[in-house]
XYZ file of C-alpha atoms in Angstrom:
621
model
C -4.488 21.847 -16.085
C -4.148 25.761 -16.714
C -2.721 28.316 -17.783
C -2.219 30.887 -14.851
C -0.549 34.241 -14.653
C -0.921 36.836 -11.537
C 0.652 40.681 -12.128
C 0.968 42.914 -8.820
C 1.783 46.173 -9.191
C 1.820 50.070 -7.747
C -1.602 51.394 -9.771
C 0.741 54.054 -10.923
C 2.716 51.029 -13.196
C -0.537 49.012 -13.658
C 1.565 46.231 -14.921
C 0.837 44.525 -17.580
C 0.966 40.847 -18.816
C 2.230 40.878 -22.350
C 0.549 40.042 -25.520
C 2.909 37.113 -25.988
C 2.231 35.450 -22.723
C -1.835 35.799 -22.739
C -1.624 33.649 -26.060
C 1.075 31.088 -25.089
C -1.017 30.588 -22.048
C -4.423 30.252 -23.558
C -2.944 27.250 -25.722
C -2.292 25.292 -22.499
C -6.183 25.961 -21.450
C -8.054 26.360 -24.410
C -11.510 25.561 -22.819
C -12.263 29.062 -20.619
C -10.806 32.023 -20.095
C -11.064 34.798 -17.782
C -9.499 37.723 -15.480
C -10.202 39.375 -12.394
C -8.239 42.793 -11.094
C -8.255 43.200 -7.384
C -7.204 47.146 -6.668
C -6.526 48.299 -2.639
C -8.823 50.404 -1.330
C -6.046 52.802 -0.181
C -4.386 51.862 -4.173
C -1.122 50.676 -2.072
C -1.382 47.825 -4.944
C -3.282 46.232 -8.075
C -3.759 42.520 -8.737
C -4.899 41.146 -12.477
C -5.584 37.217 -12.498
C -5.700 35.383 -15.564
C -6.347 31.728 -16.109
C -6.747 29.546 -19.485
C -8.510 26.399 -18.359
C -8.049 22.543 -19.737
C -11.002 20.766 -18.601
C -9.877 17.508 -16.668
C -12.418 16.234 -14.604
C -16.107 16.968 -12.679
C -17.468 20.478 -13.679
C -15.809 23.081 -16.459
C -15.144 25.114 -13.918
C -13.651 29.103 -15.428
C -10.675 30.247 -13.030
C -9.505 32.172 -11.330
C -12.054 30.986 -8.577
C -13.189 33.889 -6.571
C -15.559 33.672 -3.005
C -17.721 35.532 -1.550
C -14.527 36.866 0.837
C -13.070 38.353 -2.277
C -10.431 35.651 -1.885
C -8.999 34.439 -5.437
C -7.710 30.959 -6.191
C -5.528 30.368 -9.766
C -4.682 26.501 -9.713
C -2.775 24.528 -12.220
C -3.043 21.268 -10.395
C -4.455 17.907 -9.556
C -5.546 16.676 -6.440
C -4.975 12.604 -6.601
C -5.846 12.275 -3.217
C -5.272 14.087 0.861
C -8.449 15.740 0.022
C -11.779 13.971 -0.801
C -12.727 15.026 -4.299
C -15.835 13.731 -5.474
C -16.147 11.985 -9.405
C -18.281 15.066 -10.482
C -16.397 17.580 -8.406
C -14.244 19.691 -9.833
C -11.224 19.920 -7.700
C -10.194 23.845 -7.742
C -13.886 24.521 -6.394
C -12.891 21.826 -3.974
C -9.589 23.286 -2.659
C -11.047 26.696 -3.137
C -13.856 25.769 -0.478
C -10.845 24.441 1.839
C -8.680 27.424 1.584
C -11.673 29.943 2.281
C -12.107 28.711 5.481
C -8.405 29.286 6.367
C -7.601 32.202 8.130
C -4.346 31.895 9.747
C -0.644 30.755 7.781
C -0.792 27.481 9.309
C -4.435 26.500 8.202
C -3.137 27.224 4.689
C 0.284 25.083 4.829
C -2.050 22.219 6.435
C -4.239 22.156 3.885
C -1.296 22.607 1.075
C 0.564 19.889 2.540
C -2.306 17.446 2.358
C -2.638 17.879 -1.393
C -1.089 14.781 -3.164
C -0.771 15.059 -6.605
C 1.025 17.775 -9.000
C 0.572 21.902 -8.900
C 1.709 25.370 -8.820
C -1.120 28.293 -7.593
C -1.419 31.375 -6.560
C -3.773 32.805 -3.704
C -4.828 36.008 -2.912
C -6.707 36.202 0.670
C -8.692 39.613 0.650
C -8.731 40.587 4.614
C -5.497 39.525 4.919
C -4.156 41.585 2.284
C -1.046 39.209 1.439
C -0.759 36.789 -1.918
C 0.119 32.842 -1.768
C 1.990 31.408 -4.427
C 3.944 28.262 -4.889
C 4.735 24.608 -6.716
C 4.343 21.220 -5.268
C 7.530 19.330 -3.899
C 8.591 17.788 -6.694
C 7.809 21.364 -8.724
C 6.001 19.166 -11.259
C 3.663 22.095 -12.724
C 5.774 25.353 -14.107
C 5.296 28.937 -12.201
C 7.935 31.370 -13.117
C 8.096 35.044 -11.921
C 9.890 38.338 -13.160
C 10.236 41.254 -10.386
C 11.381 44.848 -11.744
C 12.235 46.978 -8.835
C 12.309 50.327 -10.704
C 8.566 49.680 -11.617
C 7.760 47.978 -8.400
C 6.041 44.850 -9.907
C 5.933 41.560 -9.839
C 4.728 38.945 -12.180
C 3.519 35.140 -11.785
C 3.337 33.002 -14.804
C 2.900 29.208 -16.043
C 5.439 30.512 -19.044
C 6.736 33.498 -20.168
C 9.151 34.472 -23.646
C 12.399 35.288 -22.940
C 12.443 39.419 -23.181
C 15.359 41.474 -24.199
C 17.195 43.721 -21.806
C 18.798 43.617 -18.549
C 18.940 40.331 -16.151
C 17.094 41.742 -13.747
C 14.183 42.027 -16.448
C 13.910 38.331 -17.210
C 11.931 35.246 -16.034
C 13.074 32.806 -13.928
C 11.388 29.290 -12.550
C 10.104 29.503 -8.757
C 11.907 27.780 -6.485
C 9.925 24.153 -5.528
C 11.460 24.752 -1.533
C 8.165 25.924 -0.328
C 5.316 28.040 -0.070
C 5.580 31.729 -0.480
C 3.716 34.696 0.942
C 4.156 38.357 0.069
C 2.342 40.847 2.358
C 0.752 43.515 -0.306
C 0.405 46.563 2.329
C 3.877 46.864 2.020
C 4.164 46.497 -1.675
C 3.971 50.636 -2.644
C 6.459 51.384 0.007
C 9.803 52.480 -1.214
C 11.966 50.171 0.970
C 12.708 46.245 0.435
C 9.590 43.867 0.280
C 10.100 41.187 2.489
C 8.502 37.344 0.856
C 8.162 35.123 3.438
C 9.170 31.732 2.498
C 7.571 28.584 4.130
C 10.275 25.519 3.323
C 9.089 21.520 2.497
C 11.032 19.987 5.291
C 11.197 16.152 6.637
C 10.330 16.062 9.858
C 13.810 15.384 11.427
C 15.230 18.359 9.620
C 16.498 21.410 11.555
C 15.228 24.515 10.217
C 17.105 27.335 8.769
C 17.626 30.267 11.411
C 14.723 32.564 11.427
C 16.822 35.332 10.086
C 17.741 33.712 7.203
C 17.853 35.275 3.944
C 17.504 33.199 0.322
C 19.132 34.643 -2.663
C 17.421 33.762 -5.473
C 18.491 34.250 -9.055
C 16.243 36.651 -10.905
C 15.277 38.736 -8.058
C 17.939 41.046 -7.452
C 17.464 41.463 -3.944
C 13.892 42.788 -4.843
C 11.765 41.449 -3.055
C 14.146 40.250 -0.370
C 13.047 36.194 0.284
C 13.329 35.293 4.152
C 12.872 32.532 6.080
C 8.600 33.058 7.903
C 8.781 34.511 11.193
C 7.128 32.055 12.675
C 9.277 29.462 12.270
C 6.376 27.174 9.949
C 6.929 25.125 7.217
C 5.327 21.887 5.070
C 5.708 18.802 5.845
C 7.556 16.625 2.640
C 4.583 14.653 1.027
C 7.546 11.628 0.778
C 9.439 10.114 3.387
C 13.802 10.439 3.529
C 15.525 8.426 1.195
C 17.436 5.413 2.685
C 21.343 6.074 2.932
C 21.837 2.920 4.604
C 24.759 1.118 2.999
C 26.176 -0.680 5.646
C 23.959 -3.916 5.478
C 24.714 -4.477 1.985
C 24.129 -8.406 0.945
C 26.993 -10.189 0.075
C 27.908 -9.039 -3.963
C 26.165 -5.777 -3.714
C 29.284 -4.344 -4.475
C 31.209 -6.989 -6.799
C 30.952 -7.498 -10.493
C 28.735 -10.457 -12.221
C 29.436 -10.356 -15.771
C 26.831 -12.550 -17.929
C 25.300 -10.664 -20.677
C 21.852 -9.215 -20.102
C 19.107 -11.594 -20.782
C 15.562 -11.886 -19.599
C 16.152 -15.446 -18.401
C 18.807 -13.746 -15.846
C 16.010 -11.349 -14.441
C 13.735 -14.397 -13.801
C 16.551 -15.825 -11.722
C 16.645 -12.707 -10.078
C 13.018 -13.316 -9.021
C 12.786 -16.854 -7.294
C 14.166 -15.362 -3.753
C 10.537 -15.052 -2.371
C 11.630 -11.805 -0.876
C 12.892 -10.551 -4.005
C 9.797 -11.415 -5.432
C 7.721 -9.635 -2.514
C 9.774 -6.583 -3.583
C 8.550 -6.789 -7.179
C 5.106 -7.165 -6.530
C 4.647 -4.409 -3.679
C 6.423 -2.125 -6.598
C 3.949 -3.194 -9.195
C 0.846 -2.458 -6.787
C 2.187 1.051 -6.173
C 2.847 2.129 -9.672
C -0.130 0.209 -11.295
C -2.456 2.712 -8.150
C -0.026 5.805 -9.355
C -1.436 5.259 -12.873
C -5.143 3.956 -12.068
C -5.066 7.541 -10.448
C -3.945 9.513 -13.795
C -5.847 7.630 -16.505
C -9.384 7.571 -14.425
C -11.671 9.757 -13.402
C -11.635 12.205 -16.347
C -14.734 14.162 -18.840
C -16.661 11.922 -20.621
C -15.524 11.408 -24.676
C -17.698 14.268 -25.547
C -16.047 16.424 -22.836
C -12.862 15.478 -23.785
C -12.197 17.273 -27.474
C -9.891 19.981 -27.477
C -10.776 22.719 -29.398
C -7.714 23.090 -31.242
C -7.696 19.784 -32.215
C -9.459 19.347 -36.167
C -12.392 16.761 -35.485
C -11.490 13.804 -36.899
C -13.920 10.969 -38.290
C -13.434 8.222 -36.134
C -15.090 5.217 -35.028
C -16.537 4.975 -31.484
C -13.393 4.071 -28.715
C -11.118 5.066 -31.676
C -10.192 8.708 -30.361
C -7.752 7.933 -27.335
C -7.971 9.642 -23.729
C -4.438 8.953 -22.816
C -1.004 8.796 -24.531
C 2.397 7.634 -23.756
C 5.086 8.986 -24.878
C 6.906 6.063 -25.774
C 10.160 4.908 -26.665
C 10.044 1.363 -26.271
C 12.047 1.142 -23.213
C 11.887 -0.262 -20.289
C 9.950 3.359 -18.294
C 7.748 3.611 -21.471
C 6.785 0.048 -21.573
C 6.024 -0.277 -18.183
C 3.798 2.480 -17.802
C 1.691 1.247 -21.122
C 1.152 -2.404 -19.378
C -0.468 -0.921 -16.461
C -2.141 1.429 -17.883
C -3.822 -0.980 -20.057
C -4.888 -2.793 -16.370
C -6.929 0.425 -15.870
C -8.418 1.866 -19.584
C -11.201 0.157 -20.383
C -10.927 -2.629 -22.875
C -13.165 -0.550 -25.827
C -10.461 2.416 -25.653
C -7.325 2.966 -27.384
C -4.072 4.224 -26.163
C -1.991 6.098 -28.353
C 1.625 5.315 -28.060
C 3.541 8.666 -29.072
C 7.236 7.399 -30.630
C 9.055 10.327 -31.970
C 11.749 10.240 -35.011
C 14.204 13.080 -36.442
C 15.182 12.487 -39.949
C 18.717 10.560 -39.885
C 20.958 12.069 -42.773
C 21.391 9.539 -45.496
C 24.697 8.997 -47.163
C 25.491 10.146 -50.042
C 24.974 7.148 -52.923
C 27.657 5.380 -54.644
C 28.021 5.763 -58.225
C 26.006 3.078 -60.548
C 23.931 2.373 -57.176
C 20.150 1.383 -58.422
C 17.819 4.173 -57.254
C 15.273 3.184 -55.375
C 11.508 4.721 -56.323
C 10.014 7.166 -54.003
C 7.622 6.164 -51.202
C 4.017 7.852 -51.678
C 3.940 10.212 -48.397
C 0.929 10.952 -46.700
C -0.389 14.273 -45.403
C -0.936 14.674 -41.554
C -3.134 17.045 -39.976
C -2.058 20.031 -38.106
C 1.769 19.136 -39.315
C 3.168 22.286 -40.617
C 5.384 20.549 -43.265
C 2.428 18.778 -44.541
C 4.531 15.433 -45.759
C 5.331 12.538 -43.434
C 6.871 9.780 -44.696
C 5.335 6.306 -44.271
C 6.107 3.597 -41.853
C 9.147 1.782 -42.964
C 11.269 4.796 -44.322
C 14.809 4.386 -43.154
C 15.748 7.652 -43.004
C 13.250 7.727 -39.668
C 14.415 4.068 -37.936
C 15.904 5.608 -35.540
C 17.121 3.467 -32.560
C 14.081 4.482 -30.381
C 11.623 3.791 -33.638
C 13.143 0.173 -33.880
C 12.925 -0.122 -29.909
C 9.256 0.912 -30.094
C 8.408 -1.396 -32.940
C 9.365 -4.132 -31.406
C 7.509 -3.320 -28.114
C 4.507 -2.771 -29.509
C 3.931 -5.968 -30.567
C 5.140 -7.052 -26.636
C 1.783 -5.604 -25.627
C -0.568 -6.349 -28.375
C 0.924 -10.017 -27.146
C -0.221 -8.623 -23.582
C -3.849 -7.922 -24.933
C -4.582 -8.773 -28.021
C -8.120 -7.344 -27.334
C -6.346 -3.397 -26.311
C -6.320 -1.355 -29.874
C -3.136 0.351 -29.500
C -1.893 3.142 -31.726
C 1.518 3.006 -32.277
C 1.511 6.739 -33.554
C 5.238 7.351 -35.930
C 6.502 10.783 -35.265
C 8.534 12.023 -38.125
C 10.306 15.629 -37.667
C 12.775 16.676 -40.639
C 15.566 19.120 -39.864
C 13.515 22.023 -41.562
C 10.243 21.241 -39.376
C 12.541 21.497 -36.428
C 13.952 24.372 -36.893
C 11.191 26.215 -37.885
C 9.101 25.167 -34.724
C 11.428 26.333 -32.568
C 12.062 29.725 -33.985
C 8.265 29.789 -33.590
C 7.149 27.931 -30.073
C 9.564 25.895 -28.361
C 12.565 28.594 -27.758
C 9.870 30.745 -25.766
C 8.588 27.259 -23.693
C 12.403 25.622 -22.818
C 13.146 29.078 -21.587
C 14.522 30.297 -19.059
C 16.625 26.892 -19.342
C 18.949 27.044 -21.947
C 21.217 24.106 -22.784
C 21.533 21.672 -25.612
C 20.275 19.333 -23.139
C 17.135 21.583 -22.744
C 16.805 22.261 -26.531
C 17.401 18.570 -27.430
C 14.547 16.991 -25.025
C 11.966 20.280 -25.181
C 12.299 19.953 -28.915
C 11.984 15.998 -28.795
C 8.941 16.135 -26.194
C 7.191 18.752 -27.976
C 6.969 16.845 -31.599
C 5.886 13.539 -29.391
C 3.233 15.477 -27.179
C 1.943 17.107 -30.189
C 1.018 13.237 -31.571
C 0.917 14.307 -35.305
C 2.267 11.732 -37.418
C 0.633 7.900 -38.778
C -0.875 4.827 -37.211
C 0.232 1.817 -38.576
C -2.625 -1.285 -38.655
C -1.227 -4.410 -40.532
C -0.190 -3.002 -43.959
C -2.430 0.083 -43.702
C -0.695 3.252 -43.086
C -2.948 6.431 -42.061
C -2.730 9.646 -40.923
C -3.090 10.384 -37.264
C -3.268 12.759 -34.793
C -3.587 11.906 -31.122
C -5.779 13.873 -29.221
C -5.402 12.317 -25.939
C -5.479 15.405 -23.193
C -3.777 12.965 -20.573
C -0.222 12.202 -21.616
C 1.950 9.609 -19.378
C 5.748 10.210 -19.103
C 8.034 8.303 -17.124
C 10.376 10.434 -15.866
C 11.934 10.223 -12.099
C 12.054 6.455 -12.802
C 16.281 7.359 -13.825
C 16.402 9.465 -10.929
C 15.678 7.367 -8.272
C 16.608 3.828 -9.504
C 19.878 4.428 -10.684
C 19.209 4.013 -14.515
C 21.799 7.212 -16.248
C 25.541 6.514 -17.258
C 26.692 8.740 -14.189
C 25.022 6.659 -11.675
C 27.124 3.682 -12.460
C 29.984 6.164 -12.972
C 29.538 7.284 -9.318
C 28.881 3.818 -7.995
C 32.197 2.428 -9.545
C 34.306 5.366 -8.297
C 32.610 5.960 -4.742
C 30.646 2.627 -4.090
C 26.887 2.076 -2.550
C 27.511 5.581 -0.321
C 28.238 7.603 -3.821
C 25.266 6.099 -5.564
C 23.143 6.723 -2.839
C 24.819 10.983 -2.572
C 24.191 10.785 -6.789
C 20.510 9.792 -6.534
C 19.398 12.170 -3.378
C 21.232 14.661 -5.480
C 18.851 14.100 -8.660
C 15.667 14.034 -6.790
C 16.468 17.358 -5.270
C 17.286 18.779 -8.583
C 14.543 17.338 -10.719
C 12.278 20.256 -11.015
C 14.565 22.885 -11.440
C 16.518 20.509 -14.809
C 13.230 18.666 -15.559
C 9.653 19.327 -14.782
C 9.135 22.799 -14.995
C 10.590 22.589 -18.845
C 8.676 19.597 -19.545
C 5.403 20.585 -18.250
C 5.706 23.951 -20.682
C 6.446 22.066 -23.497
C 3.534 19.312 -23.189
C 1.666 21.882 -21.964
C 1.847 23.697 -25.201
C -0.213 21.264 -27.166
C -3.505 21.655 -24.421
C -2.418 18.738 -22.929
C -1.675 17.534 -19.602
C 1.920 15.760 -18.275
C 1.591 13.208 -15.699
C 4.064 11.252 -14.158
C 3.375 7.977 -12.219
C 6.854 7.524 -11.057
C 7.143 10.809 -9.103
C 3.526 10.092 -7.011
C 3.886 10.633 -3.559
C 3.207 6.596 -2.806
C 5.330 5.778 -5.428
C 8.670 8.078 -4.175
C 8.032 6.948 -0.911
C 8.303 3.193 -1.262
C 10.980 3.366 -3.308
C 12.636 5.997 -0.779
C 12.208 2.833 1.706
C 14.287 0.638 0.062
C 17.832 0.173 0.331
C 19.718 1.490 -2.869
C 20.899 -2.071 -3.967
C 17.381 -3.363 -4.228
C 16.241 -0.511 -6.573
C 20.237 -0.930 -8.687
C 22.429 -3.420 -9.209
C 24.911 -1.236 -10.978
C 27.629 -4.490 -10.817
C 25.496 -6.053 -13.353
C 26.004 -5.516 -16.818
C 23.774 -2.719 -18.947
C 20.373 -3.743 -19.621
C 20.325 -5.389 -16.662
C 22.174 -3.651 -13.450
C 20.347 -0.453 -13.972
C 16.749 0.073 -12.864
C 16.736 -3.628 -11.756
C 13.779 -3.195 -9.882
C 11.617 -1.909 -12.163
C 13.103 -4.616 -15.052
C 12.237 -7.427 -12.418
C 8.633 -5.579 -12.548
C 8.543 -5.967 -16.267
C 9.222 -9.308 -16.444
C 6.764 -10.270 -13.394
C 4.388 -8.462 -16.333
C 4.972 -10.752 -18.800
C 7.399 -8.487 -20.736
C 10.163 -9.934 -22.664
C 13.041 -8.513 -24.276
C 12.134 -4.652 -23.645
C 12.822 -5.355 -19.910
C 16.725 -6.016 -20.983
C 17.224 -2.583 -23.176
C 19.768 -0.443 -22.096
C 19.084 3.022 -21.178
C 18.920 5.249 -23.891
C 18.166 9.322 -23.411
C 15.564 10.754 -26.245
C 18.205 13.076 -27.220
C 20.164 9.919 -28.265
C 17.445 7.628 -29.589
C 15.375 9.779 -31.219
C 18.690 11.179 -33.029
C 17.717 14.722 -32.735
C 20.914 14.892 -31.392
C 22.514 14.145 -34.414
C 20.553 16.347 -36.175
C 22.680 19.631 -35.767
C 26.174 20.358 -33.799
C 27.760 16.916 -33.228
C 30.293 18.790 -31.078
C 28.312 20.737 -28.459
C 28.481 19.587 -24.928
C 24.921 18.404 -22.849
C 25.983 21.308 -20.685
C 26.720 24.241 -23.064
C 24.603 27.073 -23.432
C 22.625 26.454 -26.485
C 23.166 29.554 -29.683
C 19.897 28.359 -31.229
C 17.690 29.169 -27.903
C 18.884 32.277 -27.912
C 18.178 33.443 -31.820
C 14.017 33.120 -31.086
């Protein structure tokens, strides 16, 4: 992963990238740095590429990547397969190679389309004199841009603070519809800059006229986006979701009412097609996260330098984390993982807490002592309160608690580290004056506040490990961290989904879930991959790879939801009959529950505001 950042400009302006942004994006790459300035020869335009590189896999390789063309590669990606990437390759060289040999716009989108896994770049092709920039389908690496017209600049950035002034002036999150392409011999001219636009697209769609013109917020008509000329586009990594609804089984549709149990999934599972189902689900996800816990640096390659050494013993120090709640996405993902880490490594298991008020006492109540607190590292509070404070059993705490000791049951042999995340209402609001304001923007709802804030605390991994009665302080400094979002979004698992289903039947719950694929990176991914990010670590999600989506975009909506059923059960039914074909027990019956909710930050602040509402305390960084 990387932190990348591309400023074009008329020489005259010589924009430049501000202080603020070179140093939030050297914490997401903290292993290399460098820049390269590419001026015209005629000075129609300037170019200054910067990149902050994490070092993930083959060769520490510095970006941007330049070629003996003069052609310049910045990359915040991973290439999980459509390209051959050998184990001590490093895969920017490798799609840096591809790309140089591309000369026309369709050699590029062919070899851009092939790429399966997550990333945003930006490419500038010397003899051409035009600059490539874009995010993968799902949008699942960040790339925002700012264009001033008056100074005839634009600006390309994994994150960016939120600046004062005029709209026009601010940052705003790249559209994930396609691939763009700005021709830079017409960037000093005084008229509109056209920015071609080449659109993902299933093969069965019909494309938008040639002539037609996108209006994206944040530009202000400068540049002007249009559809390419040449009427090319990418082919969607994924194939169409299933809308069919009219072949329903008998009780798709009608209420069973027993109360969620585990011993109601197993009867779920002894149809042998049901079962058949299960286990083609569990072969695709468990590849999806063989993919994104393999194939990284050696330990020694793996320490991030602004993570304190820490004296550990051999296999202590964890390569991968999950951020993990204890339910039923979290879970999941941990089981398989631990099919795929070797036995001798840990996995940290990140479960974030925000300190629940306490009621006031009652008069003649026995006081209890205080707890001796321990000091974590790198926690800018110092204290965290040990495991077993009740102020911090939050419903997501208990949840996790219990799972935990579902997959020590699993394998006894796996040393997992259930890592306690304890944030007080002062730590909170001091961090986000500080970082997380500047990495949830431009988005700014409570929503946004209430998960960046929650994700950031949990990425970061400071907190203490629990081991029998031995409480310690711990900070994770696993570079890989595993999140399961897009499991909700196609499965069926939020409150609105069964909403829609019981007001507009199979066909709504089918419209609601195309609807929240579509709109994942614009509401999630971009947000969360700035806030995990942050830490010089990298987000990866298993449900949202390309193998995954498109098996799951095969079935028929009521064998992925069963939204008749009761909570805990109806929801995600799929991926609960998975859990239990895993051996998991009662986590595969938990209800959905959003971080927001059970890590109570929610309840840390205004009890009144709406998801929705724009958010005051974004907007006082």
């Amino acid at each position: 992963m990387c932190g990348i950042c591309c400023a074009v400009s008329a020489p005259a302006w010589r924009s430049a990238v501000d202080v603020c942004v070179s140093e939030t994006l050297r914490r997401r790459g903290p292993c290399c740095s460098r820049e390269i300035t590419k001026t015209a020869a005629d000075l129609s335009y300037c170019c200054r590429f910067s990149a902050h590189v994490l070092h993930m896999r083959g060769q520490l390789t510095p970006q941007p990547v330049e070629d003996q063309g003069g052609n310049v590669l910045l990359w915040n990606g991973e290439v999980f397969g459509g390209l051959a990437v050998g184990q001590e390759e490093n895969d920017s060289q490798v799609l840096a190679r591809h790309l140089s040999n591309c000369q026309r716009p369709g050699e590029i989108l062919s070899v851009l389309s092939r790429v399966r896994g997550p990333w945003a770049l930006v490419y500038y092709q010397a003899a051409q004199r035009c600059l490539w920039f874009g995010r993968d389908f799902f949008g699942r690496r960040s790339l925002l841009w700012r264009c001033v017209a008056q100074e005839r600049s634009l600006v390309l950035s994994s994150v960016a603070p939120a600046l004062p002034g005029s709209a026009d002036a601010q940052w705003q999150e790249v559209p994930a519809v396609g691939v763009y392409r700005m021709s830079l011999g017409e960037f000093a001219d005084p008229g509109s800059l056209p920015l071609e636009v080449f659109p993902w697209m299933y093969p069965d769609d019909v494309p938008p006229p040639l002539s037609h013109e996108f209006q994206w917020e944040g530009l202000s008509g400068w540049p002007s986006v249009v559809m390419n000329d040449s009427g090319l586009f990418l082919p969607a990594p994924v194939c169409p979701l299933n809308r069919a609804v009219a072949d329903a089984p008998p009780g798709a549709g009608h209420a069973i009412t027993p109360q969620p149990s585990a011993a109601e999934l197993d009867s779920l599972l002894e149809s042998a097609e049901k079962r058949k189902v299960v286990d083609q689900l569990i072969a695709v996800l468990s590849e999806a996260v063989r993919r994104r816990v393999q194939c990284l640096p050696c330990e020694g390659e793996l320490s991030n330098p602004r993570t304190p050494a820490m004296s550990k013993p051999p296999g202590e120090n964890a390569d991968i984390a999950v951020l993990f709640s204890g339910g039923i996405d979290s879970v999941v993902l941990a089981a398989l993982a631990d099919r795929h880490v070797p036995v001798g490594k840990t996995i940290d298991l990140l479960n974030v807490a925000f300190k629940v008020q306490e009621p006031k006492s009652q008069k003649g109540a026995t006081k209890k002592p205080k707890s001796h607190k321990l000091k974590a590292p790198n926690a800018s509070t110092g204290p965290v309160e040990p495991v077993g404070s009740g102020s911090f059993d939050v419903p997501d705490r208990v949840t996790g608690r219990a799972s935990l000791k579902e997959l020590q049951a699993l394998n006894p042999d796996r040393r997992w580290n259930f890592v306690e995340i304890n944030v007080t209402r002062e730590e909170l609001q001091e961090m986000r004056q500080k970082k997380i304001g500047h990495l949830v923007y431009p988005l700014d709802t409570v929503l946004d506040d209430s998960i960046g804030c929650a994700m950031w605390f949990a990425a970061r991994g400071v907190g203490v490990a629990t081991e029998g009665m031995e409480q310690r302080a711990y900070t994770s400094a696993a570079k890989v961290v595993l999140t399961g979002i897009g499991a909700d979004e196609q499965l069926g698992g939020y409150s609105r989904h069964r909403a829609r289903f019981q007001s507009a039947g199979l066909e709504g719950l089918v419209q609601e879930l195309a609807m929240e694929l579509g709109r994942i990176s614009s509401r999630n991914l971009g947000r969360d991959d700035r806030i995990i990010g942050d830490h010089g670590k990298e987000a990866r999600f298993p449900f949202l790879d390309e193998d995954v989506v498109s098996f799951l975009n095969r079935l028929p909506v009521w064998e992925k939801a069963a939204l008749s059923l009761p909570r805990g059960v109806g929801e995600k039914v799929l991926l609960r009959r998975a859990a239990r074909a895993l051996g998991l027990g009662p986590s595969a019956t938990l209800p959905k529950r959003a971080i927001q909710f059970g890590s109570r930050i929610a309840k840390l602040e205004n009890r009144r505001e709406n998801a929705s509402d724009r958010c005051a305390r974004l907007h006082t960084t």
